[in-house]
Amino acid sequence: MTDAELTLRLHTNIIAFKRLQAERGPLRHLRLPGVDAFALPNYQDAHFQQVLFTDADALAAALPAVTDFYRGHGLSRWRVTLTPGQRDAARVLGAAGYRPDFTVVAMGAWLKELPDAAPGVPVEPVNDMDDLVEINVQTYGAEWRDILSMWQLPPRLPVHTVVAREHGRALSCGLAVDVADTAGVYLVATHPEARGLGLASAVMRGIISEARKRGCTATVLQSTPAGLRVYRHLGYRDLGPWEHWVPQGP
């Protein structure tokens, strides 16, 4: 069980997560052989625009169509995600005028390696997505309401959401998307008023526990700097930085 296998599972899971969002809501999807490009029109930040690919040759062949796709949506910046070791793809992007812009830490774990610890505070799986949307809006900003509103539309998408409450109030949340036997973790957030109380750790323990019940064997995620300590404490290990390259110039 190698880090490379967990990296591949995370890459596959992110594509599935984004394809799920593109089925409805504002996310747009260009699917080419070996390449998936996702665009969120009206948001110029490259963070919201992502290209994922399987190999350098597929990426090289797709770049002209990818450029047309984003510019057709009025976007001038987007990011192409490189996992560790994809140096051929880095050369393709460099020759096309892309440059590294930022990195994100990929993390993963085999569930058998994680302690089966109780959450510590009340957590529960929920079907209603309203609390998840509201907590993420309070955490990341009002623009996320439009981005996340698709999760509230019927029929409910096949995700597994966990919420932590105190005195009946939802204060922390997260969800998992299963691809085969791997649970990808997304949208973990804690209300700003409740940070430092261990609620995110409790939510993660709830997500891990529910994933075990569903028969998952692995869990993967991408971490913000603020989340690294929490995930490492839970037993996740670093899979290396994922580079995000963006086009330069007009």
JSON list of C-alpha atoms in Angstrom, two decimals:
[
{"chain": "A", "resi": 1, "resn": "MET", "atom": "CA", "xyz": [0.00, 0.00, 0.00]},
{"chain": "A", "resi": 2, "resn": "THR", "atom": "CA", "xyz": [2.00, 2.97, -1.28]},
{"chain": "A", "resi": 3, "resn": "ASP", "atom": "CA", "xyz": [1.68, 6.73, -1.24]},
{"chain": "A", "resi": 4, "resn": "ALA", "atom": "CA", "xyz": [1.54, 6.59, -5.04]},
{"chain": "A", "resi": 5, "resn": "GLU", "atom": "CA", "xyz": [-1.60, 4.45, -4.84]},
{"chain": "A", "resi": 6, "resn": "LEU", "atom": "CA", "xyz": [-3.24, 6.86, -2.40]},
{"chain": "A", "resi": 7, "resn": "THR", "atom": "CA", "xyz": [-2.27, 9.76, -4.69]},
{"chain": "A", "resi": 8, "resn": "LEU", "atom": "CA", "xyz": [-3.96, 8.06, -7.64]},
{"chain": "A", "resi": 9, "resn": "ARG", "atom": "CA", "xyz": [-7.06, 7.42, -5.55]},
{"chain": "A", "resi": 10, "resn": "LEU", "atom": "CA", "xyz": [-7.22, 11.07, -4.52]},
{"chain": "A", "resi": 11, "resn": "HIS", "atom": "CA", "xyz": [-6.83, 12.23, -8.12]},
{"chain": "A", "resi": 12, "resn": "THR", "atom": "CA", "xyz": [-9.63, 9.90, -9.25]},
{"chain": "A", "resi": 13, "resn": "ASN", "atom": "CA", "xyz": [-11.84, 10.96, -6.36]},
{"chain": "A", "resi": 14, "resn": "ILE", "atom": "CA", "xyz": [-11.48, 14.69, -7.06]},
{"chain": "A", "resi": 15, "resn": "ILE", "atom": "CA", "xyz": [-12.50, 14.17, -10.69]},
{"chain": "A", "resi": 16, "resn": "ALA", "atom": "CA", "xyz": [-15.57, 12.22, -9.54]},
{"chain": "A", "resi": 17, "resn": "PHE", "atom": "CA", "xyz": [-16.42, 14.92, -6.98]},
{"chain": "A", "resi": 18, "resn": "LYS", "atom": "CA", "xyz": [-16.25, 17.66, -9.60]},
{"chain": "A", "resi": 19, "resn": "ARG", "atom": "CA", "xyz": [-18.16, 15.66, -12.20]},
{"chain": "A", "resi": 20, "resn": "LEU", "atom": "CA", "xyz": [-20.88, 15.21, -9.60]},
{"chain": "A", "resi": 21, "resn": "GLN", "atom": "CA", "xyz": [-21.10, 18.97, -9.10]},
{"chain": "A", "resi": 22, "resn": "ALA", "atom": "CA", "xyz": [-21.13, 19.58, -12.84]},
{"chain": "A", "resi": 23, "resn": "GLU", "atom": "CA", "xyz": [-24.27, 17.46, -13.22]},
{"chain": "A", "resi": 24, "resn": "ARG", "atom": "CA", "xyz": [-26.18, 20.49, -11.94]},
{"chain": "A", "resi": 25, "resn": "GLY", "atom": "CA", "xyz": [-25.38, 23.93, -10.68]},
{"chain": "A", "resi": 26, "resn": "PRO", "atom": "CA", "xyz": [-22.96, 26.50, -12.08]},
{"chain": "A", "resi": 27, "resn": "LEU", "atom": "CA", "xyz": [-19.86, 24.30, -12.62]},
{"chain": "A", "resi": 28, "resn": "ARG", "atom": "CA", "xyz": [-19.08, 23.71, -16.32]},
{"chain": "A", "resi": 29, "resn": "HIS", "atom": "CA", "xyz": [-17.21, 20.64, -17.55]},
{"chain": "A", "resi": 30, "resn": "LEU", "atom": "CA", "xyz": [-15.07, 19.95, -20.60]},
{"chain": "A", "resi": 31, "resn": "ARG", "atom": "CA", "xyz": [-14.26, 16.26, -20.94]},
{"chain": "A", "resi": 32, "resn": "LEU", "atom": "CA", "xyz": [-11.50, 15.24, -23.34]},
{"chain": "A", "resi": 33, "resn": "PRO", "atom": "CA", "xyz": [-9.46, 12.02, -23.63]},
{"chain": "A", "resi": 34, "resn": "GLY", "atom": "CA", "xyz": [-7.42, 11.88, -20.42]},
{"chain": "A", "resi": 35, "resn": "VAL", "atom": "CA", "xyz": [-8.35, 15.44, -19.41]},
{"chain": "A", "resi": 36, "resn": "ASP", "atom": "CA", "xyz": [-11.16, 17.02, -17.36]},
{"chain": "A", "resi": 37, "resn": "ALA", "atom": "CA", "xyz": [-11.48, 20.81, -17.21]},
{"chain": "A", "resi": 38, "resn": "PHE", "atom": "CA", "xyz": [-13.92, 22.47, -14.81]},
{"chain": "A", "resi": 39, "resn": "ALA", "atom": "CA", "xyz": [-14.95, 26.12, -14.98]},
{"chain": "A", "resi": 40, "resn": "LEU", "atom": "CA", "xyz": [-16.97, 28.28, -12.63]},
{"chain": "A", "resi": 41, "resn": "PRO", "atom": "CA", "xyz": [-18.03, 31.29, -14.74]},
{"chain": "A", "resi": 42, "resn": "ASN", "atom": "CA", "xyz": [-18.20, 34.71, -13.06]},
{"chain": "A", "resi": 43, "resn": "TYR", "atom": "CA", "xyz": [-15.35, 33.83, -10.68]},
{"chain": "A", "resi": 44, "resn": "GLN", "atom": "CA", "xyz": [-12.00, 35.07, -11.99]},
{"chain": "A", "resi": 45, "resn": "ASP", "atom": "CA", "xyz": [-9.92, 33.50, -9.21]},
{"chain": "A", "resi": 46, "resn": "ALA", "atom": "CA", "xyz": [-7.94, 30.56, -10.65]},
{"chain": "A", "resi": 47, "resn": "HIS", "atom": "CA", "xyz": [-8.75, 28.59, -7.50]},
{"chain": "A", "resi": 48, "resn": "PHE", "atom": "CA", "xyz": [-12.24, 27.96, -8.87]},
{"chain": "A", "resi": 49, "resn": "GLN", "atom": "CA", "xyz": [-11.02, 26.76, -12.29]},
{"chain": "A", "resi": 50, "resn": "GLN", "atom": "CA", "xyz": [-9.23, 23.40, -12.44]},
{"chain": "A", "resi": 51, "resn": "VAL", "atom": "CA", "xyz": [-7.78, 21.05, -15.03]},
{"chain": "A", "resi": 52, "resn": "LEU", "atom": "CA", "xyz": [-6.96, 17.44, -14.11]},
{"chain": "A", "resi": 53, "resn": "PHE", "atom": "CA", "xyz": [-5.28, 14.98, -16.46]},
{"chain": "A", "resi": 54, "resn": "THR", "atom": "CA", "xyz": [-3.91, 11.45, -16.65]},
{"chain": "A", "resi": 55, "resn": "ASP", "atom": "CA", "xyz": [-0.66, 11.89, -18.61]},
{"chain": "A", "resi": 56, "resn": "ALA", "atom": "CA", "xyz": [1.49, 14.51, -20.31]},
{"chain": "A", "resi": 57, "resn": "ASP", "atom": "CA", "xyz": [0.59, 13.48, -23.87]},
{"chain": "A", "resi": 58, "resn": "ALA", "atom": "CA", "xyz": [-3.13, 13.83, -23.17]},
{"chain": "A", "resi": 59, "resn": "LEU", "atom": "CA", "xyz": [-2.52, 17.22, -21.57]},
{"chain": "A", "resi": 60, "resn": "ALA", "atom": "CA", "xyz": [-0.44, 18.49, -24.50]},
{"chain": "A", "resi": 61, "resn": "ALA", "atom": "CA", "xyz": [-3.12, 17.46, -26.99]},
{"chain": "A", "resi": 62, "resn": "ALA", "atom": "CA", "xyz": [-5.88, 19.11, -24.94]},
{"chain": "A", "resi": 63, "resn": "LEU", "atom": "CA", "xyz": [-4.30, 22.48, -24.11]},
{"chain": "A", "resi": 64, "resn": "PRO", "atom": "CA", "xyz": [-5.67, 24.41, -27.13]},
{"chain": "A", "resi": 65, "resn": "ALA", "atom": "CA", "xyz": [-9.22, 23.19, -26.43]},
{"chain": "A", "resi": 66, "resn": "VAL", "atom": "CA", "xyz": [-8.77, 23.90, -22.71]},
{"chain": "A", "resi": 67, "resn": "THR", "atom": "CA", "xyz": [-7.72, 27.48, -23.47]},
{"chain": "A", "resi": 68, "resn": "ASP", "atom": "CA", "xyz": [-10.75, 27.99, -25.72]},
{"chain": "A", "resi": 69, "resn": "PHE", "atom": "CA", "xyz": [-13.02, 26.50, -23.05]},
{"chain": "A", "resi": 70, "resn": "TYR", "atom": "CA", "xyz": [-11.96, 28.93, -20.34]},
{"chain": "A", "resi": 71, "resn": "ARG", "atom": "CA", "xyz": [-11.76, 31.98, -22.56]},
{"chain": "A", "resi": 72, "resn": "GLY", "atom": "CA", "xyz": [-15.18, 31.12, -23.93]},
{"chain": "A", "resi": 73, "resn": "HIS", "atom": "CA", "xyz": [-16.47, 31.48, -20.37]},
{"chain": "A", "resi": 74, "resn": "GLY", "atom": "CA", "xyz": [-14.75, 34.86, -19.98]},
{"chain": "A", "resi": 75, "resn": "LEU", "atom": "CA", "xyz": [-11.95, 33.49, -17.78]},
{"chain": "A", "resi": 76, "resn": "SER", "atom": "CA", "xyz": [-8.31, 34.51, -18.13]},
{"chain": "A", "resi": 77, "resn": "ARG", "atom": "CA", "xyz": [-6.75, 32.33, -15.40]},
{"chain": "A", "resi": 78, "resn": "TRP", "atom": "CA", "xyz": [-7.16, 28.68, -14.53]},
{"chain": "A", "resi": 79, "resn": "ARG", "atom": "CA", "xyz": [-5.02, 26.06, -12.82]},
{"chain": "A", "resi": 80, "resn": "VAL", "atom": "CA", "xyz": [-3.62, 22.79, -14.08]},
{"chain": "A", "resi": 81, "resn": "THR", "atom": "CA", "xyz": [-2.96, 20.36, -11.24]},
{"chain": "A", "resi": 82, "resn": "LEU", "atom": "CA", "xyz": [0.27, 18.33, -11.19]},
{"chain": "A", "resi": 83, "resn": "THR", "atom": "CA", "xyz": [0.78, 15.49, -8.74]},
{"chain": "A", "resi": 84, "resn": "PRO", "atom": "CA", "xyz": [4.30, 14.67, -7.49]},
{"chain": "A", "resi": 85, "resn": "GLY", "atom": "CA", "xyz": [6.63, 13.35, -10.18]},
{"chain": "A", "resi": 86, "resn": "GLN", "atom": "CA", "xyz": [4.76, 14.63, -13.24]},
{"chain": "A", "resi": 87, "resn": "ARG", "atom": "CA", "xyz": [7.85, 16.31, -14.69]},
{"chain": "A", "resi": 88, "resn": "ASP", "atom": "CA", "xyz": [6.93, 15.59, -18.33]},
{"chain": "A", "resi": 89, "resn": "ALA", "atom": "CA", "xyz": [3.70, 17.49, -17.79]},
{"chain": "A", "resi": 90, "resn": "ALA", "atom": "CA", "xyz": [5.64, 20.34, -16.17]},
{"chain": "A", "resi": 91, "resn": "ARG", "atom": "CA", "xyz": [7.76, 20.63, -19.31]},
{"chain": "A", "resi": 92, "resn": "VAL", "atom": "CA", "xyz": [4.62, 20.66, -21.48]},
{"chain": "A", "resi": 93, "resn": "LEU", "atom": "CA", "xyz": [3.11, 23.44, -19.40]},
{"chain": "A", "resi": 94, "resn": "GLY", "atom": "CA", "xyz": [6.33, 25.44, -19.25]},
{"chain": "A", "resi": 95, "resn": "ALA", "atom": "CA", "xyz": [6.64, 25.36, -23.03]},
{"chain": "A", "resi": 96, "resn": "ALA", "atom": "CA", "xyz": [3.02, 26.56, -23.31]},
{"chain": "A", "resi": 97, "resn": "GLY", "atom": "CA", "xyz": [3.64, 29.58, -21.07]},
{"chain": "A", "resi": 98, "resn": "TYR", "atom": "CA", "xyz": [2.32, 28.22, -17.76]},
{"chain": "A", "resi": 99, "resn": "ARG", "atom": "CA", "xyz": [4.13, 28.75, -14.47]},
{"chain": "A", "resi": 100, "resn": "PRO", "atom": "CA", "xyz": [3.74, 27.27, -10.95]},
{"chain": "A", "resi": 101, "resn": "ASP", "atom": "CA", "xyz": [1.47, 29.46, -8.85]},
{"chain": "A", "resi": 102, "resn": "PHE", "atom": "CA", "xyz": [0.68, 27.64, -5.59]},
{"chain": "A", "resi": 103, "resn": "THR", "atom": "CA", "xyz": [0.71, 24.21, -3.97]},
{"chain": "A", "resi": 104, "resn": "VAL", "atom": "CA", "xyz": [-1.77, 22.21, -1.91]},
{"chain": "A", "resi": 105, "resn": "VAL", "atom": "CA", "xyz": [-0.86, 19.36, 0.42]},
{"chain": "A", "resi": 106, "resn": "ALA", "atom": "CA", "xyz": [-2.40, 16.01, -0.51]},
{"chain": "A", "resi": 107, "resn": "MET", "atom": "CA", "xyz": [-3.07, 13.58, 2.34]},
{"chain": "A", "resi": 108, "resn": "GLY", "atom": "CA", "xyz": [-4.34, 10.05, 2.69]},
{"chain": "A", "resi": 109, "resn": "ALA", "atom": "CA", "xyz": [-4.56, 7.02, 4.94]},
{"chain": "A", "resi": 110, "resn": "TRP", "atom": "CA", "xyz": [-5.56, 3.38, 4.92]},
{"chain": "A", "resi": 111, "resn": "LEU", "atom": "CA", "xyz": [-8.46, 3.05, 7.31]},
{"chain": "A", "resi": 112, "resn": "LYS", "atom": "CA", "xyz": [-6.95, 0.00, 9.00]},
{"chain": "A", "resi": 113, "resn": "GLU", "atom": "CA", "xyz": [-4.05, 2.24, 10.07]},
{"chain": "A", "resi": 114, "resn": "LEU", "atom": "CA", "xyz": [-6.27, 4.87, 11.73]},
{"chain": "A", "resi": 115, "resn": "PRO", "atom": "CA", "xyz": [-7.40, 4.53, 15.35]},
{"chain": "A", "resi": 116, "resn": "ASP", "atom": "CA", "xyz": [-11.08, 3.75, 15.79]},
{"chain": "A", "resi": 117, "resn": "ALA", "atom": "CA", "xyz": [-11.62, 6.64, 18.20]},
{"chain": "A", "resi": 118, "resn": "ALA", "atom": "CA", "xyz": [-14.94, 8.07, 19.33]},
{"chain": "A", "resi": 119, "resn": "PRO", "atom": "CA", "xyz": [-15.64, 11.62, 18.09]},
{"chain": "A", "resi": 120, "resn": "GLY", "atom": "CA", "xyz": [-15.65, 13.12, 21.60]},
{"chain": "A", "resi": 121, "resn": "VAL", "atom": "CA", "xyz": [-18.60, 15.44, 20.92]},
{"chain": "A", "resi": 122, "resn": "PRO", "atom": "CA", "xyz": [-21.98, 14.58, 19.38]},
{"chain": "A", "resi": 123, "resn": "VAL", "atom": "CA", "xyz": [-21.79, 14.09, 15.62]},
{"chain": "A", "resi": 124, "resn": "GLU", "atom": "CA", "xyz": [-24.37, 12.66, 13.28]},
{"chain": "A", "resi": 125, "resn": "PRO", "atom": "CA", "xyz": [-24.76, 11.72, 9.63]},
{"chain": "A", "resi": 126, "resn": "VAL", "atom": "CA", "xyz": [-27.41, 13.92, 8.00]},
{"chain": "A", "resi": 127, "resn": "ASN", "atom": "CA", "xyz": [-29.33, 13.97, 4.74]},
{"chain": "A", "resi": 128, "resn": "ASP", "atom": "CA", "xyz": [-30.15, 17.68, 4.80]},
{"chain": "A", "resi": 129, "resn": "MET", "atom": "CA", "xyz": [-27.35, 19.80, 3.28]},
{"chain": "A", "resi": 130, "resn": "ASP", "atom": "CA", "xyz": [-28.48, 23.18, 4.65]},
{"chain": "A", "resi": 131, "resn": "ASP", "atom": "CA", "xyz": [-26.16, 23.10, 7.67]},
{"chain": "A", "resi": 132, "resn": "LEU", "atom": "CA", "xyz": [-23.15, 22.17, 5.53]},
{"chain": "A", "resi": 133, "resn": "VAL", "atom": "CA", "xyz": [-23.80, 25.05, 3.14]},
{"chain": "A", "resi": 134, "resn": "GLU", "atom": "CA", "xyz": [-24.35, 27.58, 5.93]},
{"chain": "A", "resi": 135, "resn": "ILE", "atom": "CA", "xyz": [-21.22, 26.60, 7.89]},
{"chain": "A", "resi": 136, "resn": "ASN", "atom": "CA", "xyz": [-19.05, 26.79, 4.76]},
{"chain": "A", "resi": 137, "resn": "VAL", "atom": "CA", "xyz": [-20.51, 30.20, 3.89]},
{"chain": "A", "resi": 138, "resn": "GLN", "atom": "CA", "xyz": [-19.74, 31.47, 7.39]},
{"chain": "A", "resi": 139, "resn": "THR", "atom": "CA", "xyz": [-16.22, 30.04, 7.14]},
{"chain": "A", "resi": 140, "resn": "TYR", "atom": "CA", "xyz": [-15.17, 30.92, 3.60]},
{"chain": "A", "resi": 141, "resn": "GLY", "atom": "CA", "xyz": [-17.35, 33.87, 2.57]},
{"chain": "A", "resi": 142, "resn": "ALA", "atom": "CA", "xyz": [-20.70, 34.84, 1.07]},
{"chain": "A", "resi": 143, "resn": "GLU", "atom": "CA", "xyz": [-19.68, 33.96, -2.50]},
{"chain": "A", "resi": 144, "resn": "TRP", "atom": "CA", "xyz": [-19.74, 30.30, -1.51]},
{"chain": "A", "resi": 145, "resn": "ARG", "atom": "CA", "xyz": [-23.53, 30.37, -1.11]},
{"chain": "A", "resi": 146, "resn": "ASP", "atom": "CA", "xyz": [-24.09, 30.38, -4.87]},
{"chain": "A", "resi": 147, "resn": "ILE", "atom": "CA", "xyz": [-21.30, 27.87, -5.43]},
{"chain": "A", "resi": 148, "resn": "LEU", "atom": "CA", "xyz": [-22.67, 25.40, -2.87]},
{"chain": "A", "resi": 149, "resn": "SER", "atom": "CA", "xyz": [-26.39, 25.92, -3.43]},
{"chain": "A", "resi": 150, "resn": "MET", "atom": "CA", "xyz": [-26.48, 23.00, -5.88]},
{"chain": "A", "resi": 151, "resn": "TRP", "atom": "CA", "xyz": [-25.98, 20.62, -2.95]},
{"chain": "A", "resi": 152, "resn": "GLN", "atom": "CA", "xyz": [-29.38, 21.66, -1.64]},
{"chain": "A", "resi": 153, "resn": "LEU", "atom": "CA", "xyz": [-31.28, 20.84, -4.83]},
{"chain": "A", "resi": 154, "resn": "PRO", "atom": "CA", "xyz": [-33.28, 17.62, -5.09]},
{"chain": "A", "resi": 155, "resn": "PRO", "atom": "CA", "xyz": [-32.65, 14.83, -5.69]},
{"chain": "A", "resi": 156, "resn": "ARG", "atom": "CA", "xyz": [-29.92, 14.50, -3.10]},
{"chain": "A", "resi": 157, "resn": "LEU", "atom": "CA", "xyz": [-26.50, 13.70, -4.53]},
{"chain": "A", "resi": 158, "resn": "PRO", "atom": "CA", "xyz": [-24.74, 10.49, -3.37]},
{"chain": "A", "resi": 159, "resn": "VAL", "atom": "CA", "xyz": [-22.54, 11.98, -0.67]},
{"chain": "A", "resi": 160, "resn": "HIS", "atom": "CA", "xyz": [-22.15, 11.23, 3.04]},
{"chain": "A", "resi": 161, "resn": "THR", "atom": "CA", "xyz": [-22.42, 14.29, 5.29]},
{"chain": "A", "resi": 162, "resn": "VAL", "atom": "CA", "xyz": [-21.54, 14.54, 8.99]},
{"chain": "A", "resi": 163, "resn": "VAL", "atom": "CA", "xyz": [-22.38, 17.44, 11.32]},
{"chain": "A", "resi": 164, "resn": "ALA", "atom": "CA", "xyz": [-21.18, 18.24, 14.85]},
{"chain": "A", "resi": 165, "resn": "ARG", "atom": "CA", "xyz": [-23.59, 20.08, 17.14]},
{"chain": "A", "resi": 166, "resn": "GLU", "atom": "CA", "xyz": [-23.44, 21.81, 20.47]},
{"chain": "A", "resi": 167, "resn": "HIS", "atom": "CA", "xyz": [-26.68, 22.67, 22.26]},
{"chain": "A", "resi": 168, "resn": "GLY", "atom": "CA", "xyz": [-28.52, 21.65, 19.11]},
{"chain": "A", "resi": 169, "resn": "ARG", "atom": "CA", "xyz": [-26.67, 24.10, 16.87]},
{"chain": "A", "resi": 170, "resn": "ALA", "atom": "CA", "xyz": [-24.67, 22.80, 13.89]},
{"chain": "A", "resi": 171, "resn": "LEU", "atom": "CA", "xyz": [-21.14, 24.19, 14.20]},
{"chain": "A", "resi": 172, "resn": "SER", "atom": "CA", "xyz": [-18.87, 21.94, 12.14]},
{"chain": "A", "resi": 173, "resn": "CYS", "atom": "CA", "xyz": [-19.34, 19.70, 9.12]},
{"chain": "A", "resi": 174, "resn": "GLY", "atom": "CA", "xyz": [-17.78, 17.73, 6.30]},
{"chain": "A", "resi": 175, "resn": "LEU", "atom": "CA", "xyz": [-18.74, 15.27, 3.61]},
{"chain": "A", "resi": 176, "resn": "ALA", "atom": "CA", "xyz": [-17.31, 12.21, 1.90]},
{"chain": "A", "resi": 177, "resn": "VAL", "atom": "CA", "xyz": [-17.62, 11.01, -1.67]},
{"chain": "A", "resi": 178, "resn": "ASP", "atom": "CA", "xyz": [-16.99, 7.31, -2.23]},
{"chain": "A", "resi": 179, "resn": "VAL", "atom": "CA", "xyz": [-15.22, 6.11, -5.36]},
{"chain": "A", "resi": 180, "resn": "ALA", "atom": "CA", "xyz": [-14.97, 2.32, -5.17]},
{"chain": "A", "resi": 181, "resn": "ASP", "atom": "CA", "xyz": [-13.64, 1.73, -1.63]},
{"chain": "A", "resi": 182, "resn": "THR", "atom": "CA", "xyz": [-12.06, 5.16, -1.12]},
{"chain": "A", "resi": 183, "resn": "ALA", "atom": "CA", "xyz": [-13.74, 7.99, 0.80]},
{"chain": "A", "resi": 184, "resn": "GLY", "atom": "CA", "xyz": [-12.68, 11.43, -0.41]},
{"chain": "A", "resi": 185, "resn": "VAL", "atom": "CA", "xyz": [-13.23, 14.15, 2.19]},
{"chain": "A", "resi": 186, "resn": "TYR", "atom": "CA", "xyz": [-14.43, 17.64, 1.23]},
{"chain": "A", "resi": 187, "resn": "LEU", "atom": "CA", "xyz": [-15.97, 20.83, 2.60]},
{"chain": "A", "resi": 188, "resn": "VAL", "atom": "CA", "xyz": [-14.76, 20.35, 6.17]},
{"chain": "A", "resi": 189, "resn": "ALA", "atom": "CA", "xyz": [-15.48, 23.60, 7.98]},
{"chain": "A", "resi": 190, "resn": "THR", "atom": "CA", "xyz": [-16.10, 24.96, 11.46]},
{"chain": "A", "resi": 191, "resn": "HIS", "atom": "CA", "xyz": [-18.12, 28.05, 12.27]},
{"chain": "A", "resi": 192, "resn": "PRO", "atom": "CA", "xyz": [-15.70, 30.90, 13.16]},
{"chain": "A", "resi": 193, "resn": "GLU", "atom": "CA", "xyz": [-17.27, 31.23, 16.61]},
{"chain": "A", "resi": 194, "resn": "ALA", "atom": "CA", "xyz": [-16.52, 27.59, 17.44]},
{"chain": "A", "resi": 195, "resn": "ARG", "atom": "CA", "xyz": [-12.91, 27.15, 16.36]},
{"chain": "A", "resi": 196, "resn": "GLY", "atom": "CA", "xyz": [-10.43, 25.61, 18.76]},
{"chain": "A", "resi": 197, "resn": "LEU", "atom": "CA", "xyz": [-13.00, 23.32, 20.39]},
{"chain": "A", "resi": 198, "resn": "GLY", "atom": "CA", "xyz": [-12.01, 20.14, 18.57]},
{"chain": "A", "resi": 199, "resn": "LEU", "atom": "CA", "xyz": [-15.14, 20.05, 16.44]},
{"chain": "A", "resi": 200, "resn": "ALA", "atom": "CA", "xyz": [-13.34, 19.52, 13.13]},
{"chain": "A", "resi": 201, "resn": "SER", "atom": "CA", "xyz": [-11.53, 16.53, 14.62]},
{"chain": "A", "resi": 202, "resn": "ALA", "atom": "CA", "xyz": [-14.85, 15.16, 15.83]},
{"chain": "A", "resi": 203, "resn": "VAL", "atom": "CA", "xyz": [-16.38, 15.56, 12.37]},
{"chain": "A", "resi": 204, "resn": "MET", "atom": "CA", "xyz": [-13.41, 13.79, 10.81]},
{"chain": "A", "resi": 205, "resn": "ARG", "atom": "CA", "xyz": [-13.70, 10.90, 13.26]},
{"chain": "A", "resi": 206, "resn": "GLY", "atom": "CA", "xyz": [-17.38, 10.68, 12.37]},
{"chain": "A", "resi": 207, "resn": "ILE", "atom": "CA", "xyz": [-16.57, 10.64, 8.64]},
{"chain": "A", "resi": 208, "resn": "ILE", "atom": "CA", "xyz": [-13.95, 7.92, 9.18]},
{"chain": "A", "resi": 209, "resn": "SER", "atom": "CA", "xyz": [-16.34, 5.84, 11.29]},
{"chain": "A", "resi": 210, "resn": "GLU", "atom": "CA", "xyz": [-19.11, 6.07, 8.70]},
{"chain": "A", "resi": 211, "resn": "ALA", "atom": "CA", "xyz": [-16.66, 5.21, 5.90]},
{"chain": "A", "resi": 212, "resn": "ARG", "atom": "CA", "xyz": [-15.68, 2.04, 7.74]},
{"chain": "A", "resi": 213, "resn": "LYS", "atom": "CA", "xyz": [-19.35, 1.06, 8.02]},
{"chain": "A", "resi": 214, "resn": "ARG", "atom": "CA", "xyz": [-19.70, 1.44, 4.24]},
{"chain": "A", "resi": 215, "resn": "GLY", "atom": "CA", "xyz": [-16.74, -0.88, 3.65]},
{"chain": "A", "resi": 216, "resn": "CYS", "atom": "CA", "xyz": [-14.20, 1.73, 2.58]},
{"chain": "A", "resi": 217, "resn": "THR", "atom": "CA", "xyz": [-10.52, 0.86, 2.97]},
{"chain": "A", "resi": 218, "resn": "ALA", "atom": "CA", "xyz": [-8.90, 4.25, 2.32]},
{"chain": "A", "resi": 219, "resn": "THR", "atom": "CA", "xyz": [-9.54, 7.94, 2.82]},
{"chain": "A", "resi": 220, "resn": "VAL", "atom": "CA", "xyz": [-8.00, 10.88, 0.95]},
{"chain": "A", "resi": 221, "resn": "LEU", "atom": "CA", "xyz": [-8.20, 14.67, 1.04]},
{"chain": "A", "resi": 222, "resn": "GLN", "atom": "CA", "xyz": [-6.47, 17.95, 0.28]},
{"chain": "A", "resi": 223, "resn": "SER", "atom": "CA", "xyz": [-5.56, 20.15, 3.22]},
{"chain": "A", "resi": 224, "resn": "THR", "atom": "CA", "xyz": [-5.43, 23.87, 3.79]},
{"chain": "A", "resi": 225, "resn": "PRO", "atom": "CA", "xyz": [-2.54, 25.06, 5.99]},
{"chain": "A", "resi": 226, "resn": "ALA", "atom": "CA", "xyz": [-5.00, 25.44, 8.87]},
{"chain": "A", "resi": 227, "resn": "GLY", "atom": "CA", "xyz": [-6.11, 21.82, 8.59]},
{"chain": "A", "resi": 228, "resn": "LEU", "atom": "CA", "xyz": [-2.72, 20.11, 8.47]},
{"chain": "A", "resi": 229, "resn": "ARG", "atom": "CA", "xyz": [-2.33, 19.73, 12.23]},
{"chain": "A", "resi": 230, "resn": "VAL", "atom": "CA", "xyz": [-5.81, 18.23, 12.58]},
{"chain": "A", "resi": 231, "resn": "TYR", "atom": "CA", "xyz": [-5.35, 15.68, 9.81]},
{"chain": "A", "resi": 232, "resn": "ARG", "atom": "CA", "xyz": [-1.87, 14.64, 10.92]},
{"chain": "A", "resi": 233, "resn": "HIS", "atom": "CA", "xyz": [-3.12, 14.15, 14.46]},
{"chain": "A", "resi": 234, "resn": "LEU", "atom": "CA", "xyz": [-5.86, 11.87, 13.13]},
{"chain": "A", "resi": 235, "resn": "GLY", "atom": "CA", "xyz": [-3.27, 9.72, 11.35]},
{"chain": "A", "resi": 236, "resn": "TYR", "atom": "CA", "xyz": [-3.34, 11.04, 7.78]},
{"chain": "A", "resi": 237, "resn": "ARG", "atom": "CA", "xyz": [0.05, 11.22, 6.12]},
{"chain": "A", "resi": 238, "resn": "ASP", "atom": "CA", "xyz": [1.40, 13.73, 3.63]},
{"chain": "A", "resi": 239, "resn": "LEU", "atom": "CA", "xyz": [1.40, 12.54, 0.02]},
{"chain": "A", "resi": 240, "resn": "GLY", "atom": "CA", "xyz": [3.45, 15.49, -1.15]},
{"chain": "A", "resi": 241, "resn": "PRO", "atom": "CA", "xyz": [2.59, 18.91, -2.57]},
{"chain": "A", "resi": 242, "resn": "TRP", "atom": "CA", "xyz": [0.34, 19.15, -5.61]},
{"chain": "A", "resi": 243, "resn": "GLU", "atom": "CA", "xyz": [1.48, 21.99, -7.86]},
{"chain": "A", "resi": 244, "resn": "HIS", "atom": "CA", "xyz": [-1.02, 24.25, -9.58]},
{"chain": "A", "resi": 245, "resn": "TRP", "atom": "CA", "xyz": [0.21, 25.89, -12.78]},
{"chain": "A", "resi": 246, "resn": "VAL", "atom": "CA", "xyz": [-1.52, 28.88, -14.36]},
{"chain": "A", "resi": 247, "resn": "PRO", "atom": "CA", "xyz": [-1.12, 30.50, -17.79]},
{"chain": "A", "resi": 248, "resn": "GLN", "atom": "CA", "xyz": [0.85, 33.73, -17.91]},
{"chain": "A", "resi": 249, "resn": "GLY", "atom": "CA", "xyz": [0.06, 36.85, -19.90]},
{"chain": "A", "resi": 250, "resn": "PRO", "atom": "CA", "xyz": [-3.10, 37.78, -21.79]}
]
